[in-house]
Short mmCIF file of C-alpha atoms in Angstrom, two decimals:
data_model
loop_
_atom_site.label_atom_id
_atom_site.label_comp_id
_atom_site.label_asym_id
_atom_site.label_seq_id
_atom_site.Cartn_x
_atom_site.Cartn_y
_atom_site.Cartn_z
CA MET A 1 -89.36 108.31 18.24
CA SER A 2 -87.55 109.35 21.38
CA ILE A 3 -84.69 111.84 21.42
CA ALA A 4 -82.20 109.10 22.32
CA GLY A 5 -83.39 106.94 19.45
CA GLY A 6 -83.00 109.84 16.99
CA ARG A 7 -79.42 110.48 18.09
CA ARG A 8 -78.54 106.80 17.76
CA LEU A 9 -80.01 106.70 14.23
CA GLY A 10 -77.99 109.81 13.27
CA ARG A 11 -74.75 108.22 14.46
CA VAL A 12 -75.47 105.08 12.42
CA ARG A 13 -76.09 107.11 9.27
CA ARG A 14 -72.87 109.12 9.71
CA HIS A 15 -70.89 105.94 10.31
CA ARG A 16 -72.29 104.37 7.12
CA GLU A 17 -71.44 107.50 5.08
CA GLU A 18 -67.88 107.55 6.37
CA GLN A 19 -67.52 103.84 5.59
CA ARG A 20 -68.77 104.40 2.01
CA ARG A 21 -66.28 107.27 1.54
CA ARG A 22 -63.41 105.12 2.80
CA GLU A 23 -64.39 102.26 0.49
CA ALA A 24 -64.59 104.66 -2.47
CA ALA A 25 -61.13 106.10 -1.67
CA VAL A 26 -59.60 102.61 -1.38
CA ALA A 27 -61.15 101.60 -4.71
CA ALA A 28 -59.81 104.72 -6.42
CA VAL A 29 -56.26 104.12 -5.10
CA THR A 30 -56.44 100.46 -6.16
CA VAL A 31 -57.44 101.39 -9.69
CA LEU A 32 -54.69 104.02 -9.88
CA LEU A 33 -52.00 101.59 -8.72
CA ALA A 34 -53.20 98.91 -11.13
CA ALA A 35 -53.10 101.34 -14.06
CA ARG A 36 -49.60 102.49 -13.09
CA ARG A 37 -48.41 98.88 -12.83
CA LEU A 38 -49.77 98.07 -16.28
CA HIS A 39 -48.10 101.19 -17.72
CA LYS A 40 -44.74 100.17 -16.26
CA ARG A 41 -45.04 96.66 -17.64
CA GLY A 42 -45.84 98.03 -21.05
CA SER A 43 -42.87 100.42 -21.03
CA ARG A 44 -40.46 97.73 -19.85
CA GLY A 45 -41.56 95.32 -22.48
CA LYS A 46 -41.15 97.81 -25.31
CA LEU A 47 -37.86 97.48 -27.22
CA VAL A 48 -36.44 100.83 -28.28
CA LYS A 49 -34.44 100.49 -31.49
CA ARG A 50 -31.91 103.27 -31.88
CA GLN A 51 -30.02 104.30 -34.97
CA HIS A 52 -26.30 103.95 -34.30
CA LEU A 53 -23.87 106.68 -35.24
CA ASP A 54 -22.41 106.28 -38.73
CA TRP A 55 -18.76 106.52 -37.75
CA GLN A 56 -17.36 106.80 -41.26
CA LEU A 57 -19.72 109.68 -42.00
CA ARG A 58 -18.77 111.49 -38.78
CA LYS A 59 -15.07 110.88 -39.31
CA GLY A 60 -15.25 112.30 -42.81
CA TYR A 61 -17.33 115.29 -41.68
CA LEU A 62 -14.88 116.41 -38.99
CA THR A 63 -11.70 118.14 -40.05
CA GLU A 64 -8.45 117.10 -38.36
CA ARG A 65 -8.54 120.18 -36.15
CA ARG A 66 -12.14 119.65 -35.05
CA PHE A 67 -11.48 115.96 -34.48
CA ILE A 68 -8.62 116.78 -32.10
CA GLN A 69 -10.80 119.32 -30.27
CA ARG A 70 -13.46 116.68 -29.63
CA TYR A 71 -11.32 113.59 -28.94
CA ARG A 72 -7.94 115.02 -27.77
CA MET A 73 -6.15 113.02 -30.48
CA ASP A 74 -5.88 112.95 -34.26
CA LYS A 75 -7.70 110.51 -36.52
CA ALA A 76 -4.70 108.21 -37.02
CA THR A 77 -4.09 107.90 -33.28
CA PHE A 78 -7.80 107.25 -32.68
CA GLN A 79 -7.79 104.40 -35.19
CA ASP A 80 -4.59 102.95 -33.71
CA VAL A 81 -6.07 102.97 -30.21
CA CYS A 82 -9.32 101.51 -31.50
CA ASN A 83 -7.55 98.65 -33.28
CA ARG A 84 -5.56 97.84 -30.14
CA LEU A 85 -8.65 97.77 -27.90
CA ARG A 86 -11.02 96.15 -30.39
CA GLU A 87 -10.64 92.55 -29.24
CA ASP A 88 -11.22 93.49 -25.59
CA ILE A 89 -14.18 95.85 -25.93
CA GLU A 90 -16.35 94.43 -28.72
CA GLY A 91 -16.97 91.07 -27.07
CA ASP A 92 -19.50 88.61 -28.50
CA GLN A 93 -21.02 90.30 -31.54
CA VAL A 94 -23.78 87.68 -31.90
CA ALA A 95 -24.90 88.14 -28.29
CA SER A 96 -24.80 91.92 -28.71
CA SER A 97 -26.96 91.70 -31.82
CA ASN A 98 -29.49 89.38 -30.15
CA ALA A 99 -29.73 91.70 -27.14
CA ARG A 100 -30.75 94.51 -29.48
CA GLY A 101 -33.49 92.48 -31.14
CA GLY A 102 -31.38 91.54 -34.14
CA GLY A 103 -30.02 95.06 -34.77
CA PRO A 104 -26.39 95.75 -35.67
CA PRO A 105 -23.88 95.41 -32.80
CA ILE A 106 -22.10 98.42 -31.34
CA THR A 107 -18.70 98.79 -33.02
CA SER A 108 -15.45 99.54 -31.21
CA GLU A 109 -15.27 102.94 -32.94
CA ILE A 110 -18.60 103.96 -31.42
CA MET A 111 -17.53 102.66 -27.99
CA LEU A 112 -14.25 104.55 -28.02
CA SER A 113 -15.89 107.68 -29.40
CA ALA A 114 -18.54 107.72 -26.66
CA THR A 115 -15.95 107.11 -23.93
CA LEU A 116 -13.56 109.81 -25.13
CA ARG A 117 -16.37 112.34 -25.48
CA PHE A 118 -17.39 111.63 -21.88
CA LEU A 119 -13.81 111.97 -20.65
CA ALA A 120 -13.44 115.20 -22.62
CA GLY A 121 -16.34 116.72 -20.66
CA GLY A 122 -19.35 115.90 -22.84
CA ALA A 123 -22.79 115.60 -21.24
CA TYR A 124 -24.04 112.02 -21.14
CA GLN A 125 -27.43 113.09 -22.56
CA ASP A 126 -25.77 114.47 -25.70
CA ILE A 127 -23.45 111.45 -25.97
CA VAL A 128 -26.24 108.86 -25.95
CA ASP A 129 -28.25 110.90 -28.47
CA LEU A 130 -25.27 111.33 -30.80
CA HIS A 131 -24.16 107.69 -30.73
CA GLY A 132 -27.61 106.10 -30.68
CA ILE A 133 -27.15 104.13 -27.44
CA GLY A 134 -28.96 103.93 -24.11
CA GLU A 135 -27.75 105.50 -20.87
CA SER A 136 -27.09 102.16 -19.16
CA THR A 137 -25.28 100.98 -22.30
CA LEU A 138 -23.03 104.04 -22.18
CA TYR A 139 -21.81 103.27 -18.66
CA ASP A 140 -21.27 99.61 -19.53
CA ILE A 141 -19.25 100.65 -22.57
CA MET A 142 -17.11 103.07 -20.56
CA MET A 143 -16.19 100.41 -17.99
CA ARG A 144 -15.15 98.04 -20.77
CA VAL A 145 -13.02 100.70 -22.43
CA TYR A 146 -11.46 101.69 -19.08
CA GLU A 147 -10.39 98.12 -18.38
CA ALA A 148 -8.97 97.73 -21.90
CA MET A 149 -7.02 100.99 -21.55
CA ARG A 150 -5.52 99.84 -18.27
CA LYS A 151 -4.44 96.63 -19.95
CA HIS A 152 -2.93 98.09 -23.12
CA TYR A 153 -1.75 101.50 -21.87
CA PRO A 154 -0.42 100.99 -18.33
CA LEU A 155 1.34 103.86 -16.57
CA ARG A 156 5.06 103.17 -16.24
CA PHE A 157 7.84 105.00 -14.40
CA ASP A 158 10.62 102.43 -14.32
CA LEU A 159 13.57 103.53 -12.19
CA ASP A 160 15.75 100.73 -13.58
CA ASN A 161 15.28 101.61 -17.26
CA ASP A 162 18.32 103.84 -17.93
CA LYS A 163 17.48 104.22 -21.62
CA GLU A 164 13.95 105.46 -20.91
CA LEU A 165 15.14 107.82 -18.16
CA ALA A 166 17.73 109.31 -20.52
CA ARG A 167 15.09 109.86 -23.21
CA MET A 168 12.73 111.55 -20.76
CA GLU A 169 15.57 113.77 -19.50
CA ARG A 170 16.40 114.92 -23.03
CA GLU A 171 12.74 115.74 -23.70
CA PHE A 172 12.59 117.91 -20.57
CA ALA A 173 15.83 119.69 -21.47
CA ASP A 174 14.60 120.44 -24.98
CA ALA A 175 11.12 121.56 -23.92
CA SER A 176 12.00 123.54 -20.78
CA ALA A 177 11.92 127.33 -20.55
CA SER A 178 15.61 127.22 -19.58
CA LYS A 179 16.53 125.98 -23.06
CA GLY A 180 18.63 123.14 -21.75
CA VAL A 181 20.23 124.90 -18.77
CA LEU A 182 18.35 122.77 -16.25
CA ARG A 183 19.31 119.15 -16.79
CA GLY A 184 18.50 115.86 -15.10
CA VAL A 185 14.72 116.31 -14.81
CA VAL A 186 12.74 113.17 -15.67
CA GLY A 187 9.31 114.06 -14.32
CA ALA A 188 7.03 116.78 -12.92
CA LEU A 189 5.23 115.88 -9.67
CA ASP A 190 2.02 117.45 -8.42
CA GLY A 191 -1.13 116.55 -6.52
CA ILE A 192 -4.82 117.18 -7.03
CA ALA A 193 -7.96 116.56 -4.98
CA ILE A 194 -10.44 114.21 -6.66
CA ARG A 195 -13.93 115.10 -5.43
CA ILE A 196 -15.96 112.23 -3.94
CA PRO A 197 -19.29 111.92 -2.08
CA CYS A 198 -19.15 112.03 1.70
CA PRO A 199 -17.95 108.57 2.84
CA THR A 200 -20.43 106.58 4.87
CA ARG A 201 -19.58 104.85 8.13
CA LYS A 202 -19.35 101.62 6.18
CA ASP A 203 -16.72 103.19 3.89
CA SER A 204 -14.60 104.78 6.62
CA ALA A 205 -14.78 105.32 10.35
CA LYS A 206 -13.13 108.76 9.92
CA SER A 207 -15.01 110.58 7.18
CA ALA A 208 -13.55 113.91 8.38
CA ALA A 209 -10.15 112.78 7.05
CA PHE A 210 -11.54 113.12 3.52
CA TYR A 211 -12.73 116.75 3.99
CA ASN A 212 -9.96 118.97 2.64
CA ARG A 213 -9.07 122.66 3.03
CA LYS A 214 -11.05 123.49 -0.12
CA GLU A 215 -14.16 122.41 1.77
CA PHE A 216 -15.21 119.27 -0.08
CA TYR A 217 -14.69 115.52 0.33
CA ALA A 218 -11.90 114.15 -1.82
CA MET A 219 -9.11 111.65 -2.39
CA ASN A 220 -5.52 112.91 -2.68
CA CYS A 221 -4.10 111.98 -6.08
CA GLN A 222 -0.35 112.19 -6.74
CA ALA A 223 0.85 112.02 -10.34
CA ILE A 224 3.96 112.52 -12.50
CA CYS A 225 3.97 113.65 -16.12
CA ASP A 226 6.79 113.86 -18.67
CA ALA A 227 7.84 116.77 -20.88
CA LYS A 228 5.06 116.06 -23.37
CA LEU A 229 2.37 116.21 -20.66
CA ARG A 230 1.94 112.42 -20.77
CA PHE A 231 1.27 110.89 -17.38
CA ARG A 232 3.76 108.22 -16.38
CA TRP A 233 2.67 107.44 -12.82
CA MET A 234 -0.14 108.11 -10.37
CA SER A 235 -1.21 107.06 -6.88
CA ILE A 236 -4.52 107.47 -5.03
CA GLU A 237 -3.89 106.05 -1.57
CA CYS A 238 -4.61 108.88 0.88
CA ALA A 239 -7.68 110.78 2.04
CA GLY A 240 -8.34 114.30 0.80
CA ALA A 241 -7.15 116.09 3.96
CA THR A 242 -3.67 114.55 3.60
CA HIS A 243 -0.86 116.98 2.72
CA ASP A 244 0.78 116.44 -0.68
CA GLN A 245 4.16 115.70 0.87
CA LEU A 246 2.74 113.02 3.16
CA ALA A 247 0.71 111.50 0.31
CA TRP A 248 3.90 111.36 -1.79
CA GLU A 249 5.83 109.70 1.04
CA CYS A 250 3.09 107.10 1.45
CA SER A 251 3.26 106.06 -2.20
CA ARG A 252 5.44 103.16 -3.33
CA LEU A 253 7.39 105.29 -5.81
CA GLY A 254 7.90 108.01 -3.20
CA ARG A 255 9.44 105.49 -0.81
CA LYS A 256 11.70 104.12 -3.55
CA ILE A 257 13.03 107.55 -4.51
CA ALA A 258 13.50 108.47 -0.82
CA ALA A 259 15.56 105.30 -0.48
CA GLY A 260 17.85 106.48 -3.29
CA GLU A 261 16.65 104.14 -6.05
CA LEU A 262 16.42 106.96 -8.64
CA PRO A 263 19.90 106.91 -10.22
CA GLU A 264 22.00 110.04 -10.45
CA PRO A 265 21.94 112.61 -11.98
CA TYR A 266 18.17 112.34 -12.45
CA CYS A 267 15.56 114.11 -10.35
CA ILE A 268 11.88 115.07 -10.24
CA PHE A 269 10.55 118.63 -10.20
CA ALA A 270 7.89 119.54 -7.62
CA ASP A 271 6.37 122.75 -6.24
CA ALA A 272 6.79 124.30 -2.80
CA ALA A 273 4.26 121.88 -1.25
CA TYR A 274 6.98 119.21 -1.24
CA VAL A 275 10.25 118.84 0.65
CA ALA A 276 13.51 119.03 -1.29
CA ARG A 277 15.64 115.93 -0.87
CA ASP A 278 17.66 113.49 -2.95
CA GLY A 279 15.74 112.87 -6.15
CA VAL A 280 13.21 115.72 -5.64
CA VAL A 281 13.94 119.36 -6.54
CA THR A 282 11.73 122.19 -5.25
CA PRO A 283 12.05 126.00 -5.34
CA PHE A 284 14.22 127.64 -2.68
CA SER A 285 12.20 129.25 0.14
CA GLY A 286 12.82 132.32 2.27
CA THR A 287 14.21 135.75 1.43
CA PRO A 288 15.67 136.51 -2.01
CA THR A 289 18.95 134.71 -2.50
CA PRO A 290 21.45 134.21 -5.31
CA CYS A 291 19.24 131.23 -6.21
CA ALA A 292 16.34 133.52 -7.20
CA PRO A 293 16.94 133.05 -10.95
CA LEU A 294 16.80 129.29 -10.40
CA ASN A 295 13.51 129.73 -8.57
CA VAL A 296 12.12 131.61 -11.57
CA ARG A 297 13.20 128.83 -13.93
CA CYS A 298 11.75 126.18 -11.64
CA GLY A 299 8.50 128.14 -11.33
CA LEU A 300 8.13 128.46 -15.09
CA GLN A 301 8.80 124.76 -15.46
CA ILE A 302 6.31 123.75 -12.78
CA VAL A 303 3.54 126.10 -13.98
CA SER A 304 3.99 124.80 -17.51
CA TYR A 305 3.38 121.21 -16.48
CA SER A 306 0.67 121.97 -13.90
CA ARG A 307 -1.75 122.58 -16.76
CA ALA A 308 -1.54 118.86 -17.50
CA PHE A 309 -2.84 118.10 -14.01
CA ASN A 310 -5.67 120.60 -14.32
CA CYS A 311 -6.84 119.05 -17.59
CA GLU A 312 -6.07 115.34 -17.52
CA VAL A 313 -5.42 113.85 -14.08
CA ILE A 314 -9.13 113.43 -13.28
CA THR A 315 -9.53 111.43 -16.47
CA LEU A 316 -6.59 109.21 -15.52
CA SER A 317 -7.99 108.69 -12.03
CA LEU A 318 -11.21 107.33 -13.57
CA ILE A 319 -9.28 104.89 -15.72
CA HIS A 320 -6.71 103.68 -13.20
CA ILE A 321 -8.60 103.61 -9.87
#
């Protein structure tokens, strides 16, 4: 055999070996993908039956103090809320039972318990394990409870309801650090930044407007609470970089109060981030003045009610957005 013929034969052999290796690799990948597909089909078709939380057992196990620590309300209030929301959140019990392969439907007590634990800061992994529900079921339950809460417990700050304004004013006078010296207050106003993911171009053409001074993307939430730290009004209309005063002026209630619709002698307390005007009282600024004692009283009042915003306003934003 000539030298040229030997070289040609060597090239043919190498080509055939490479072809066999490629065919073997393709066959191995095909088998692997087929096995993975069969595994997924098997896992999707398997019905996981979970044991639901025995609510009566849990309710009896928890003392009143521990119940309040976990749900932010006592047992009687929990049951009252549950009874009010029951018709809206339970839905079709027969369809719920059929969806679970004939198992018992999820009761309104379990739905409310799971939602309140999530809003109180519980980890979703622990919540689904405790209540015996799936992760997707948890989020479906929370949306149902949110909508029912918005329906049955709407936020109200009615400027035309003189009786309600008078009651709120008395509560502030009785609960304030001034022991009734400061009168006329019907609400405490403050703002908080609700963290959000960076908006896409589809969401907003100016994503930088949502990046605030605390160096994260947010929405500016304005809210008012009463003397018992119950929220009566909130507004989320402005991007996170918006100043609190401007966000307040952009809200519907802010425009009404600026127009003088809050009757005398009532007013709203706010911190130094806001501008003092008719209907809104803020601390005096500048050098020490004869009004310094009033500033101290205002500061104590504002700090006292700011804790409500630190603890609860994020929860309210989830419910009322």
